[in-house]
């Protein structure tokens, strides 16, 4: 079955630095790969989606890369701010099924 | 545009009881999915409904069931509750076909004693 792994340990960085989060998966590549942000006590919020034929996607301070050979996605937050502190989830999306396979999430803490 | 609304937000039940959770999707969204989130297992897919039909189901026992109404509102039911059913139950809706970009509700936090 499809498996997905994110760094289970929390990531602590200083304000202004770039945070890089990793998402690895096994087996076949998804049609899309998505990233969500989740704050305590809230539902996940969609951030970015990247298609299997795309290498990189950007949105403001966020950048996602997708390497289907390595079966890996990297999520970058540049010029990080304390408000970026949250848990970030990656999800495999096979397309039009309503089902996402989520990683366990990586908790990011940005210190002032 | 109102977001995805879930009720109740918090509830406490005892083992053996049953519970019904409700979800109102974003207006115009016809697909509703349900997920269970626990610290140990993370977010796990329960099922998806589209136009009142269950289209996909995750690996959960038959105690977990759901339905969708003609106005796209959805309910999920868990019967014969077990301690391990304590979790955050999240509902999500989506509009288009293709990519599953989901809009989640805030969740219903279920505690089973």
Short mmCIF file of C-alpha atoms in Angstrom, two decimals, chain A residues 95-100, chain B residues 30-35 45-58 66-68 74 92-100 102:
data_model
loop_
_atom_site.label_atom_id
_atom_site.label_comp_id
_atom_site.label_asym_id
_atom_site.label_seq_id
_atom_site.Cartn_x
_atom_site.Cartn_y
_atom_site.Cartn_z
CA UNK A 95 -7.01 12.56 -8.26
CA UNK A 96 -10.79 12.78 -8.19
CA UNK A 97 -11.33 10.24 -5.44
CA UNK A 98 -11.92 12.47 -2.42
CA UNK A 99 -9.18 10.52 -0.69
CA UNK A 100 -5.87 11.98 0.35
CA UNK B 30 -21.05 18.34 -3.74
CA UNK B 31 -18.27 16.13 -2.42
CA UNK B 32 -17.86 15.57 1.31
CA UNK B 33 -15.08 13.50 2.84
CA UNK B 34 -14.54 12.43 6.43
CA UNK B 35 -11.22 11.88 8.15
CA UNK B 45 -9.57 8.69 5.34
CA UNK B 46 -12.95 7.35 6.39
CA UNK B 47 -15.20 7.84 3.36
CA UNK B 48 -16.30 10.21 0.64
CA UNK B 49 -19.79 11.07 -0.49
CA UNK B 50 -20.82 12.68 -3.74
CA UNK B 51 -24.41 13.34 -4.75
CA UNK B 52 -25.71 11.22 -1.87
CA UNK B 53 -23.60 8.21 -2.88
CA UNK B 54 -20.60 6.81 -1.07
CA UNK B 55 -17.83 6.75 -3.66
CA UNK B 56 -14.85 5.71 -1.57
CA UNK B 57 -14.30 4.06 1.77
CA UNK B 58 -11.23 3.74 3.93
CA UNK B 66 -22.15 7.93 6.89
CA UNK B 67 -24.67 9.44 4.59
CA UNK B 68 -25.22 12.52 2.51
CA UNK B 74 -23.43 14.92 5.55
CA UNK B 92 -13.89 18.31 4.21
CA UNK B 93 -15.65 19.43 1.07
CA UNK B 94 -14.50 20.08 -2.47
CA UNK B 95 -15.96 21.48 -5.63
CA UNK B 96 -14.18 20.38 -8.75
CA UNK B 97 -13.12 17.15 -10.27
CA UNK B 98 -9.47 16.37 -10.76
CA UNK B 99 -7.32 17.35 -7.82
CA UNK B 100 -8.74 16.77 -4.38
CA UNK B 102 -10.09 19.99 0.30
#
